[in-house]
Amino acid sequence: MSAVIIVTGVTGQDGSHMVDYLLENTNHEIYGGVRRLSVPNHKNIEHVKSDRFKLISLDLTDSHSIEKNILKLKPDYFINFAAQSFVGASWDYPKQTFETNATAVLDILEAIKTHAPQCRFYNAGTSEEFGDIEYSPQDESHPLRPRSPYGASKAAARHLIKVYRESYDLYAVQGWLFNHEGVRRGEEFVTRKITKSVAKIKQAIDKNLEWEPLELGNLDAYRDWSDAEDFVDGVWKMVNQETPKDYVLSSGNAHTIREFVETAFRFVGIDGYWISSGIKERYKTTVVEQELVKINPKFYRPAEVECLLGNSEAARRDLNWEPKISFKCLVEKMVRNDQRQPE
Ligand code: GDD
């Protein structure tokens, strides 16, 4: 039987991969929620040509728009990938972050409870909820100790989902997704920022031109990176269990930003070395005089999550899920993609 699915955030990385995944693996009807913007940003869904996919106007910061869509479509699933997902910006826009990531979740839960109580709800949760970690690797029992307005907003959404699940018997879950990247990643996130810059610098070196060094903040943070395409499979499995339960999705390996930089440059044949330390630190290569990477303190955060490493054993066991793309393959895929699209 064909189900009706609302997916929000379809112009972003995760939402667009979810649409591809559902079109390929199910026969369901998908309604992709998009906000009305003066300049539409539909690049990630331009390739989708299916009469099972329709765009709907849905703005998470407007509870009427949430309610109207749920009332009209009576969805069987609501998969919420729309968010203010940039941790760094959440200090600049704490209220907008909270309203998009937490208050909107309350509005979705209320509308589902009132108009479509059979609807299965998935909300994008994050390892940032663990924040100031107590132990590694982090599993589903790790306390929530967020370090950013972003992490706090997602932790609040998690509590609301639990309350609605227990009070009204709704099927509502929120996975803890560790970092997940890919060729559709926004350029403000560190992985894509690095791979874009590596592609540009490599091109400049080959053409004997000058370039702008890549400017980064904290190089020492550890992140557990996976491929976003592997994660949408885990999300779909999470929202299709018999009883609703939240799971960690992660690779189980952590690398520093520094290692990501080294790996990305190595893929284009540039071996580098670090010199100096703190804000004077630089990444250089013997091939040319100009530096490849330097520190710009404006990219430091007011509070940092130093190490995220996930334990996804429960998801691997219960959902029969595992990530397929390794760290090295992910970096290579991103660098190659950016080399194909020079500025
Ligand atoms: N963005 C960015 N830009 N981050 C930098 C930079 C820089 O120039 N330099 C160093 N970093 C460090 C950040 O301080 C952080 O420790 C790490 O790189 C990763 O930053 P992001 O790529 O912005 O991702 P994130 O880990 O903060 O958040 C991502 O993963 C979460 C899951 O853990 C986002 O996708 C979140 O939405 C997601 O919930």
mmCIF file of C-alpha atoms and ligand atoms in Angstrom:
data_model
loop_
_atom_site.group_PDB
_atom_site.id
_atom_site.type_symbol
_atom_site.label_atom_id
_atom_site.label_comp_id
_atom_site.label_asym_id
_atom_site.label_seq_id
_atom_site.Cartn_x
_atom_site.Cartn_y
_atom_site.Cartn_z
ATOM 1 C CA MET A 1 0.000 0.000 0.000
ATOM 2 C CA SER A 2 1.229 3.454 -0.828
ATOM 3 C CA ALA A 3 1.704 5.805 2.115
ATOM 4 C CA VAL A 4 1.763 9.603 2.256
ATOM 5 C CA ILE A 5 5.036 11.015 3.539
ATOM 6 C CA ILE A 6 5.916 14.609 4.350
ATOM 7 C CA VAL A 7 9.652 15.262 4.281
ATOM 8 C CA THR A 8 10.828 18.703 5.363
ATOM 9 C CA GLY A 9 14.183 20.243 4.516
ATOM 10 C CA VAL A 10 14.191 18.681 1.034
ATOM 11 C CA THR A 11 16.402 21.398 -0.391
ATOM 12 C CA GLY A 12 19.084 20.503 2.148
ATOM 13 C CA GLN A 13 21.479 17.569 2.261
ATOM 14 C CA ASP A 14 19.527 15.064 4.370
ATOM 15 C CA GLY A 15 16.046 15.872 3.080
ATOM 16 C CA SER A 16 17.106 15.557 -0.557
ATOM 17 C CA HIS A 17 18.850 12.222 0.079
ATOM 18 C CA MET A 18 15.729 11.030 1.899
ATOM 19 C CA VAL A 19 13.614 11.864 -1.158
ATOM 20 C CA ASP A 20 16.001 9.924 -3.444
ATOM 21 C CA TYR A 21 15.988 6.994 -1.008
ATOM 22 C CA LEU A 22 12.191 6.849 -0.708
ATOM 23 C CA LEU A 23 11.642 7.114 -4.450
ATOM 24 C CA GLU A 24 14.092 4.296 -5.039
ATOM 25 C CA ASN A 25 13.081 1.963 -2.216
ATOM 26 C CA THR A 26 9.338 2.508 -1.718
ATOM 27 C CA ASN A 27 6.250 3.261 -3.793
ATOM 28 C CA HIS A 28 5.063 5.994 -1.439
ATOM 29 C CA GLU A 29 3.896 9.510 -2.287
ATOM 30 C CA ILE A 30 6.318 12.137 -1.052
ATOM 31 C CA TYR A 31 5.506 15.742 -0.254
ATOM 32 C CA GLY A 32 8.606 17.860 0.110
ATOM 33 C CA GLY A 33 8.244 20.856 2.387
ATOM 34 C CA VAL A 34 9.957 24.022 1.178
ATOM 35 C CA ARG A 35 9.966 27.560 2.493
ATOM 36 C CA ARG A 36 9.097 30.360 0.122
ATOM 37 C CA LEU A 37 12.335 32.260 -0.509
ATOM 38 C CA SER A 38 12.959 35.196 -2.794
ATOM 39 C CA VAL A 39 15.807 33.204 -4.377
ATOM 40 C CA PRO A 40 14.833 29.507 -4.509
ATOM 41 C CA ASN A 41 17.617 27.062 -3.616
ATOM 42 C CA HIS A 42 16.427 23.849 -5.249
ATOM 43 C CA LYS A 43 19.785 22.599 -6.521
ATOM 44 C CA ASN A 44 19.706 19.396 -4.423
ATOM 45 C CA ILE A 45 16.326 18.303 -5.807
ATOM 46 C CA GLU A 46 16.629 19.548 -9.399
ATOM 47 C CA HIS A 47 17.357 16.010 -10.580
ATOM 48 C CA VAL A 48 14.156 14.547 -9.069
ATOM 49 C CA LYS A 49 11.685 13.746 -11.822
ATOM 50 C CA SER A 50 8.835 11.671 -10.433
ATOM 51 C CA ASP A 51 5.096 12.122 -10.247
ATOM 52 C CA ARG A 52 5.316 10.598 -6.758
ATOM 53 C CA PHE A 53 7.158 13.706 -5.564
ATOM 54 C CA LYS A 54 5.460 17.066 -5.038
ATOM 55 C CA LEU A 55 6.615 20.234 -3.370
ATOM 56 C CA ILE A 56 4.445 21.856 -0.715
ATOM 57 C CA SER A 57 4.889 25.212 0.930
ATOM 58 C CA LEU A 58 5.731 24.585 4.578
ATOM 59 C CA ASP A 59 7.459 26.983 6.932
ATOM 60 C CA LEU A 60 8.359 25.508 10.303
ATOM 61 C CA THR A 61 8.262 28.872 12.017
ATOM 62 C CA ASP A 62 4.588 29.244 11.101
ATOM 63 C CA SER A 63 2.383 26.856 13.086
ATOM 64 C CA HIS A 64 -0.551 27.527 10.723
ATOM 65 C CA SER A 65 1.437 26.253 7.783
ATOM 66 C CA ILE A 66 2.357 23.073 9.711
ATOM 67 C CA GLU A 67 -1.227 22.463 10.789
ATOM 68 C CA LYS A 68 -2.711 23.177 7.343
ATOM 69 C CA ASN A 69 -0.453 20.633 5.648
ATOM 70 C CA ILE A 70 -1.025 17.924 8.236
ATOM 71 C CA LEU A 71 -4.781 18.493 8.187
ATOM 72 C CA LYS A 72 -4.924 18.375 4.385
ATOM 73 C CA LEU A 73 -2.554 15.483 3.674
ATOM 74 C CA LYS A 74 -3.167 13.350 6.797
ATOM 75 C CA PRO A 75 0.348 11.919 6.365
ATOM 76 C CA ASP A 76 1.377 8.409 7.399
ATOM 77 C CA TYR A 77 4.914 9.657 8.036
ATOM 78 C CA PHE A 78 6.369 13.058 8.853
ATOM 79 C CA ILE A 79 10.160 13.157 8.527
ATOM 80 C CA ASN A 80 11.542 16.441 9.779
ATOM 81 C CA PHE A 81 14.954 17.386 8.433
ATOM 82 C CA ALA A 82 14.292 21.107 8.335
ATOM 83 C CA ALA A 83 16.318 22.923 10.970
ATOM 84 C CA GLN A 84 18.732 25.678 11.740
ATOM 85 C CA SER A 85 21.491 23.073 11.587
ATOM 86 C CA PHE A 86 24.634 25.193 11.715
ATOM 87 C CA VAL A 87 26.002 25.002 15.247
ATOM 88 C CA GLY A 88 28.226 28.076 14.824
ATOM 89 C CA ALA A 89 25.303 30.312 13.787
ATOM 90 C CA SER A 90 23.211 29.243 16.762
ATOM 91 C CA TRP A 91 25.061 31.720 19.014
ATOM 92 C CA ASP A 92 24.215 34.519 16.568
ATOM 93 C CA TYR A 93 20.556 33.474 16.175
ATOM 94 C CA PRO A 94 19.651 31.649 19.390
ATOM 95 C CA LYS A 95 15.962 32.455 19.283
ATOM 96 C CA GLN A 96 15.490 31.616 15.619
ATOM 97 C CA THR A 97 17.424 28.386 16.279
ATOM 98 C CA PHE A 98 15.160 27.474 19.193
ATOM 99 C CA GLU A 99 11.972 28.325 17.352
ATOM 100 C CA THR A 100 12.927 26.317 14.271
ATOM 101 C CA ASN A 101 14.424 23.336 16.092
ATOM 102 C CA ALA A 102 12.243 23.037 19.206
ATOM 103 C CA THR A 103 9.061 25.161 19.128
ATOM 104 C CA ALA A 104 8.277 23.930 15.602
ATOM 105 C CA VAL A 105 8.613 20.339 16.801
ATOM 106 C CA LEU A 106 6.000 21.089 19.453
ATOM 107 C CA ASP A 107 3.727 22.495 16.731
ATOM 108 C CA ILE A 108 4.215 19.380 14.573
ATOM 109 C CA LEU A 109 3.469 17.095 17.528
ATOM 110 C CA GLU A 110 0.299 19.030 18.375
ATOM 111 C CA ALA A 111 -0.906 18.952 14.762
ATOM 112 C CA ILE A 112 -0.169 15.221 14.461
ATOM 113 C CA LYS A 113 -1.940 14.517 17.756
ATOM 114 C CA THR A 114 -5.015 16.475 16.627
ATOM 115 C CA HIS A 115 -5.267 15.649 12.924
ATOM 116 C CA ALA A 116 -3.235 12.507 12.142
ATOM 117 C CA PRO A 117 -2.541 10.515 15.336
ATOM 118 C CA GLN A 118 -1.537 7.431 13.296
ATOM 119 C CA CYS A 119 1.302 9.401 11.643
ATOM 120 C CA ARG A 120 4.849 8.255 12.408
ATOM 121 C CA PHE A 121 7.102 11.195 13.221
ATOM 122 C CA TYR A 122 10.872 11.320 12.878
ATOM 123 C CA ASN A 123 12.836 14.332 14.062
ATOM 124 C CA ALA A 124 16.507 14.896 13.297
ATOM 125 C CA GLY A 125 18.442 14.687 16.541
ATOM 126 C CA THR A 126 22.156 15.143 16.953
ATOM 127 C CA SER A 127 25.291 14.097 18.779
ATOM 128 C CA GLU A 128 25.547 17.794 19.741
ATOM 129 C CA GLU A 129 22.936 16.974 22.419
ATOM 130 C CA PHE A 130 25.665 14.988 24.246
ATOM 131 C CA GLY A 131 27.901 18.065 24.184
ATOM 132 C CA ASP A 132 30.267 18.107 27.121
ATOM 133 C CA ILE A 133 30.754 14.365 27.020
ATOM 134 C CA GLU A 134 31.057 12.120 30.071
ATOM 135 C CA TYR A 135 32.318 9.014 28.298
ATOM 136 C CA SER A 136 33.279 7.693 24.878
ATOM 137 C CA PRO A 137 31.885 6.293 22.691
ATOM 138 C CA GLN A 138 28.507 7.924 23.355
ATOM 139 C CA ASP A 139 25.470 5.664 23.243
ATOM 140 C CA GLU A 140 21.734 6.133 23.816
ATOM 141 C CA SER A 141 22.239 6.279 27.612
ATOM 142 C CA HIS A 142 24.695 9.174 27.523
ATOM 143 C CA PRO A 143 23.310 12.229 29.380
ATOM 144 C CA LEU A 144 22.287 15.304 27.403
ATOM 145 C CA ARG A 145 24.850 18.046 28.147
ATOM 146 C CA PRO A 146 24.590 20.443 25.168
ATOM 147 C CA ARG A 147 27.193 23.181 24.691
ATOM 148 C CA SER A 148 25.448 25.378 22.122
ATOM 149 C CA PRO A 149 22.019 26.934 21.600
ATOM 150 C CA TYR A 150 21.745 24.463 18.717
ATOM 151 C CA GLY A 151 22.426 21.440 20.952
ATOM 152 C CA ALA A 152 20.061 22.785 23.606
ATOM 153 C CA SER A 153 17.273 23.274 21.048
ATOM 154 C CA LYS A 154 17.603 19.684 19.823
ATOM 155 C CA ALA A 155 17.692 18.360 23.402
ATOM 156 C CA ALA A 156 14.476 20.291 24.135
ATOM 157 C CA ALA A 157 12.839 18.756 21.048
ATOM 158 C CA ARG A 158 13.895 15.309 22.260
ATOM 159 C CA HIS A 159 12.190 15.858 25.621
ATOM 160 C CA LEU A 160 9.004 17.073 23.918
ATOM 161 C CA ILE A 161 8.929 14.023 21.661
ATOM 162 C CA LYS A 162 9.303 11.701 24.652
ATOM 163 C CA VAL A 163 6.517 13.490 26.500
ATOM 164 C CA TYR A 164 4.143 13.270 23.511
ATOM 165 C CA ARG A 165 5.061 9.648 22.868
ATOM 166 C CA GLU A 166 4.305 8.706 26.454
ATOM 167 C CA SER A 167 1.262 10.969 26.969
ATOM 168 C CA TYR A 168 -0.582 10.349 23.710
ATOM 169 C CA ASP A 169 0.850 7.077 22.484
ATOM 170 C CA LEU A 170 2.211 8.722 19.313
ATOM 171 C CA TYR A 171 4.868 7.058 17.188
ATOM 172 C CA ALA A 172 7.518 9.751 17.506
ATOM 173 C CA VAL A 173 11.292 9.273 17.535
ATOM 174 C CA GLN A 174 14.451 11.348 17.330
ATOM 175 C CA GLY A 175 17.693 9.647 16.317
ATOM 176 C CA TRP A 176 21.066 10.861 17.529
ATOM 177 C CA LEU A 177 22.836 11.431 14.227
ATOM 178 C CA PHE A 178 26.565 11.955 14.429
ATOM 179 C CA ASN A 179 28.192 14.093 11.717
ATOM 180 C CA HIS A 180 27.225 13.085 8.202
ATOM 181 C CA GLU A 181 28.531 14.692 5.073
ATOM 182 C CA GLY A 182 28.629 14.402 1.312
ATOM 183 C CA VAL A 183 28.574 16.238 -1.990
ATOM 184 C CA ARG A 184 25.368 18.097 -1.082
ATOM 185 C CA ARG A 185 26.817 19.427 2.168
ATOM 186 C CA GLY A 186 26.448 23.179 2.723
ATOM 187 C CA GLU A 187 29.649 25.144 2.291
ATOM 188 C CA GLU A 188 29.638 26.595 5.808
ATOM 189 C CA PHE A 189 30.270 23.143 7.346
ATOM 190 C CA VAL A 190 33.904 22.333 7.869
ATOM 191 C CA THR A 191 34.157 19.252 5.613
ATOM 192 C CA ARG A 192 32.731 20.913 2.516
ATOM 193 C CA LYS A 193 34.616 24.097 3.251
ATOM 194 C CA ILE A 194 37.835 22.060 3.250
ATOM 195 C CA THR A 195 37.105 20.000 0.117
ATOM 196 C CA LYS A 196 36.046 23.050 -1.904
ATOM 197 C CA SER A 197 39.162 24.888 -0.917
ATOM 198 C CA VAL A 198 41.435 21.904 -1.627
ATOM 199 C CA ALA A 199 39.985 21.664 -5.148
ATOM 200 C CA LYS A 200 40.544 25.395 -5.717
ATOM 201 C CA ILE A 201 44.083 25.416 -4.336
ATOM 202 C CA LYS A 202 45.049 22.352 -6.389
ATOM 203 C CA GLN A 203 43.762 24.059 -9.540
ATOM 204 C CA ALA A 204 45.687 27.236 -8.693
ATOM 205 C CA ILE A 205 48.920 25.304 -8.080
ATOM 206 C CA ASP A 206 48.533 23.457 -11.394
ATOM 207 C CA LYS A 207 47.999 26.739 -13.245
ATOM 208 C CA ASN A 208 50.747 28.542 -11.365
ATOM 209 C CA LEU A 209 48.304 31.048 -9.885
ATOM 210 C CA GLU A 210 48.002 32.618 -6.427
ATOM 211 C CA TRP A 211 45.276 31.437 -4.049
ATOM 212 C CA GLU A 212 43.590 32.366 -0.793
ATOM 213 C CA PRO A 213 44.667 29.999 1.999
ATOM 214 C CA LEU A 214 41.885 28.052 3.663
ATOM 215 C CA GLU A 215 40.986 29.721 6.975
ATOM 216 C CA LEU A 216 39.824 27.472 9.806
ATOM 217 C CA GLY A 217 39.136 27.612 13.544
ATOM 218 C CA ASN A 218 39.655 24.743 15.986
ATOM 219 C CA LEU A 219 41.658 21.958 14.319
ATOM 220 C CA ASP A 220 41.730 19.644 17.309
ATOM 221 C CA ALA A 221 38.044 18.738 17.647
ATOM 222 C CA TYR A 222 37.248 15.069 16.986
ATOM 223 C CA ARG A 223 34.206 14.251 14.884
ATOM 224 C CA ASP A 224 32.652 10.915 13.950
ATOM 225 C CA TRP A 225 31.979 11.450 10.222
ATOM 226 C CA SER A 226 29.820 9.287 7.979
ATOM 227 C CA ASP A 227 28.171 9.611 4.589
ATOM 228 C CA ALA A 228 24.710 11.224 4.689
ATOM 229 C CA GLU A 229 23.421 8.687 2.142
ATOM 230 C CA ASP A 230 24.068 5.873 4.635
ATOM 231 C CA PHE A 231 22.124 7.707 7.328
ATOM 232 C CA VAL A 232 18.800 8.113 5.500
ATOM 233 C CA ASP A 233 18.562 4.320 5.373
ATOM 234 C CA GLY A 234 19.001 4.225 9.184
ATOM 235 C CA VAL A 235 16.375 6.936 9.641
ATOM 236 C CA TRP A 236 13.826 5.053 7.523
ATOM 237 C CA LYS A 237 14.495 1.889 9.535
ATOM 238 C CA MET A 238 14.150 3.823 12.810
ATOM 239 C CA VAL A 239 10.732 5.135 11.857
ATOM 240 C CA ASN A 240 9.566 1.655 10.844
ATOM 241 C CA GLN A 241 10.131 -0.385 13.976
ATOM 242 C CA GLU A 242 7.346 -2.094 15.837
ATOM 243 C CA THR A 243 7.724 0.132 18.882
ATOM 244 C CA PRO A 244 9.171 3.623 18.679
ATOM 245 C CA LYS A 245 12.725 3.923 20.007
ATOM 246 C CA ASP A 246 15.559 6.413 19.505
ATOM 247 C CA TYR A 247 18.920 5.209 18.181
ATOM 248 C CA VAL A 248 22.441 6.531 17.689
ATOM 249 C CA LEU A 249 23.687 6.463 14.072
ATOM 250 C CA SER A 250 27.455 6.784 13.748
ATOM 251 C CA SER A 251 30.520 5.247 12.115
ATOM 252 C CA GLY A 252 32.282 4.481 15.401
ATOM 253 C CA ASN A 253 35.493 6.224 14.255
ATOM 254 C CA ALA A 254 36.565 9.746 15.091
ATOM 255 C CA HIS A 255 39.072 11.981 13.323
ATOM 256 C CA THR A 256 40.287 15.498 13.972
ATOM 257 C CA ILE A 257 39.685 18.437 11.619
ATOM 258 C CA ARG A 258 43.459 18.391 11.121
ATOM 259 C CA GLU A 259 43.261 14.801 9.817
ATOM 260 C CA PHE A 260 40.442 15.740 7.461
ATOM 261 C CA VAL A 261 42.612 18.529 6.028
ATOM 262 C CA GLU A 262 45.610 16.217 5.586
ATOM 263 C CA THR A 263 43.526 13.460 3.964
ATOM 264 C CA ALA A 264 41.804 15.868 1.559
ATOM 265 C CA PHE A 265 45.075 17.442 0.391
ATOM 266 C CA ARG A 266 46.670 14.008 0.039
ATOM 267 C CA PHE A 267 43.935 13.002 -2.422
ATOM 268 C CA VAL A 268 45.029 15.723 -4.813
ATOM 269 C CA GLY A 269 48.667 14.733 -4.412
ATOM 270 C CA ILE A 270 49.693 17.449 -1.967
ATOM 271 C CA ASP A 271 51.604 16.325 1.112
ATOM 272 C CA GLY A 272 51.726 19.035 3.720
ATOM 273 C CA TYR A 273 53.167 19.713 7.159
ATOM 274 C CA TRP A 274 52.012 21.819 10.108
ATOM 275 C CA ILE A 275 54.158 24.550 11.577
ATOM 276 C CA SER A 276 53.783 26.700 14.695
ATOM 277 C CA SER A 277 50.804 26.428 17.063
ATOM 278 C CA GLY A 278 47.668 28.213 18.327
ATOM 279 C CA ILE A 279 46.451 31.016 16.103
ATOM 280 C CA LYS A 280 49.834 31.069 14.341
ATOM 281 C CA GLU A 281 49.512 27.500 13.130
ATOM 282 C CA ARG A 282 49.886 26.973 9.362
ATOM 283 C CA TYR A 283 49.706 24.062 6.929
ATOM 284 C CA LYS A 284 52.364 24.221 4.271
ATOM 285 C CA THR A 285 53.816 22.122 1.489
ATOM 286 C CA THR A 286 57.317 21.804 0.110
ATOM 287 C CA VAL A 287 56.023 22.186 -3.468
ATOM 288 C CA VAL A 288 55.234 25.906 -3.217
ATOM 289 C CA GLU A 289 56.020 28.774 -0.845
ATOM 290 C CA GLN A 290 52.465 29.971 -0.153
ATOM 291 C CA GLU A 291 50.624 28.418 2.776
ATOM 292 C CA LEU A 292 47.632 26.110 2.322
ATOM 293 C CA VAL A 293 45.799 26.603 5.608
ATOM 294 C CA LYS A 294 45.896 29.228 8.336
ATOM 295 C CA ILE A 295 43.901 29.909 11.496
ATOM 296 C CA ASN A 296 41.296 32.623 11.697
ATOM 297 C CA PRO A 297 40.036 32.992 15.284
ATOM 298 C CA LYS A 298 36.656 34.166 14.002
ATOM 299 C CA PHE A 299 35.881 30.487 13.344
ATOM 300 C CA TYR A 300 36.432 29.521 17.004
ATOM 301 C CA ARG A 301 33.172 28.934 18.850
ATOM 302 C CA PRO A 302 32.225 30.408 22.235
ATOM 303 C CA ALA A 303 32.056 26.825 23.544
ATOM 304 C CA GLU A 304 33.316 23.748 21.734
ATOM 305 C CA VAL A 305 32.353 20.087 21.774
ATOM 306 C CA GLU A 306 35.836 18.626 21.699
ATOM 307 C CA CYS A 307 35.139 14.994 20.972
ATOM 308 C CA LEU A 308 32.194 13.158 19.466
ATOM 309 C CA LEU A 309 32.426 9.427 18.913
ATOM 310 C CA GLY A 310 29.289 7.353 18.592
ATOM 311 C CA ASN A 311 28.393 3.845 19.658
ATOM 312 C CA SER A 312 25.755 2.666 17.161
ATOM 313 C CA GLU A 313 25.716 -0.962 18.247
ATOM 314 C CA ALA A 314 22.015 -0.860 19.132
ATOM 315 C CA ALA A 315 21.043 0.373 15.638
ATOM 316 C CA ARG A 316 23.327 -2.197 14.009
ATOM 317 C CA ARG A 317 21.742 -4.967 16.057
ATOM 318 C CA ASP A 318 18.045 -3.939 16.128
ATOM 319 C CA LEU A 319 17.700 -2.160 12.789
ATOM 320 C CA ASN A 320 20.202 -4.254 10.868
ATOM 321 C CA TRP A 321 21.800 -0.988 9.787
ATOM 322 C CA GLU A 322 25.439 -0.107 9.197
ATOM 323 C CA PRO A 323 27.261 2.686 7.404
ATOM 324 C CA LYS A 324 28.952 1.517 4.192
ATOM 325 C CA ILE A 325 31.203 4.436 3.231
ATOM 326 C CA SER A 326 34.497 4.792 5.109
ATOM 327 C CA PHE A 327 36.059 8.084 6.183
ATOM 328 C CA LYS A 328 38.651 7.922 3.369
ATOM 329 C CA CYS A 329 36.050 7.160 0.696
ATOM 330 C CA LEU A 330 33.894 10.017 1.961
ATOM 331 C CA VAL A 331 36.761 12.527 1.787
ATOM 332 C CA GLU A 332 37.751 11.299 -1.665
ATOM 333 C CA LYS A 333 34.185 11.500 -2.975
ATOM 334 C CA MET A 334 33.817 15.079 -1.714
ATOM 335 C CA VAL A 335 37.163 16.246 -3.070
ATOM 336 C CA ARG A 336 36.597 14.636 -6.480
ATOM 337 C CA ASN A 337 33.144 16.228 -6.679
ATOM 338 C CA ASP A 338 34.542 19.680 -5.939
ATOM 339 C CA GLN A 339 37.301 19.170 -8.496
ATOM 340 C CA ARG A 340 34.635 18.522 -11.127
ATOM 341 C CA GLN A 341 32.924 21.815 -10.320
ATOM 342 C CA PRO A 342 35.665 24.450 -10.260
ATOM 343 C CA GLU A 343 34.513 28.010 -9.509
HETATM 344 N N1 GDD B 1 31.975 25.147 10.312
HETATM 345 C C1 GDD B 1 33.260 25.268 10.631
HETATM 346 N N2 GDD B 1 34.029 26.172 9.977
HETATM 347 N N3 GDD B 1 33.760 24.475 11.598
HETATM 348 C C2 GDD B 1 35.077 24.572 11.884
HETATM 349 C C3 GDD B 1 35.925 25.480 11.247
HETATM 350 C C4 GDD B 1 35.384 26.325 10.239
HETATM 351 O O1 GDD B 1 36.061 27.134 9.636
HETATM 352 N N4 GDD B 1 37.169 25.322 11.754
HETATM 353 C C5 GDD B 1 37.104 24.370 12.673
HETATM 354 N N5 GDD B 1 35.838 23.904 12.768
HETATM 355 C C6 GDD B 1 35.369 22.876 13.695
HETATM 356 C C7 GDD B 1 34.166 23.277 14.547
HETATM 357 O O2 GDD B 1 34.594 24.094 15.635
HETATM 358 C C8 GDD B 1 33.666 21.893 14.959
HETATM 359 O O3 GDD B 1 34.415 21.419 16.043
HETATM 360 C C9 GDD B 1 33.972 21.013 13.736
HETATM 361 O O4 GDD B 1 34.889 21.765 12.935
HETATM 362 C C10 GDD B 1 32.772 20.626 12.904
HETATM 363 O O5 GDD B 1 32.041 21.778 12.591
HETATM 364 P P1 GDD B 1 30.818 21.723 11.536
HETATM 365 O O6 GDD B 1 31.263 21.136 10.268
HETATM 366 O O7 GDD B 1 30.243 23.099 11.492
HETATM 367 O O8 GDD B 1 29.812 20.668 12.166
HETATM 368 P P2 GDD B 1 29.313 20.447 13.682
HETATM 369 O O9 GDD B 1 30.021 19.239 14.198
HETATM 370 O O10 GDD B 1 29.377 21.676 14.471
HETATM 371 O O11 GDD B 1 27.766 20.105 13.456
HETATM 372 C C11 GDD B 1 27.347 19.185 12.442
HETATM 373 O O12 GDD B 1 27.180 17.907 12.991
HETATM 374 C C12 GDD B 1 26.143 17.800 13.988
HETATM 375 C C13 GDD B 1 26.144 16.343 14.465
HETATM 376 O O13 GDD B 1 27.163 16.204 15.431
HETATM 377 C C14 GDD B 1 26.026 19.720 11.867
HETATM 378 O O14 GDD B 1 25.664 18.927 10.752
HETATM 379 C C15 GDD B 1 24.914 19.653 12.875
HETATM 380 O O15 GDD B 1 23.680 20.042 12.279
HETATM 381 C C16 GDD B 1 24.813 18.202 13.379
HETATM 382 O O16 GDD B 1 23.777 18.084 14.317
#
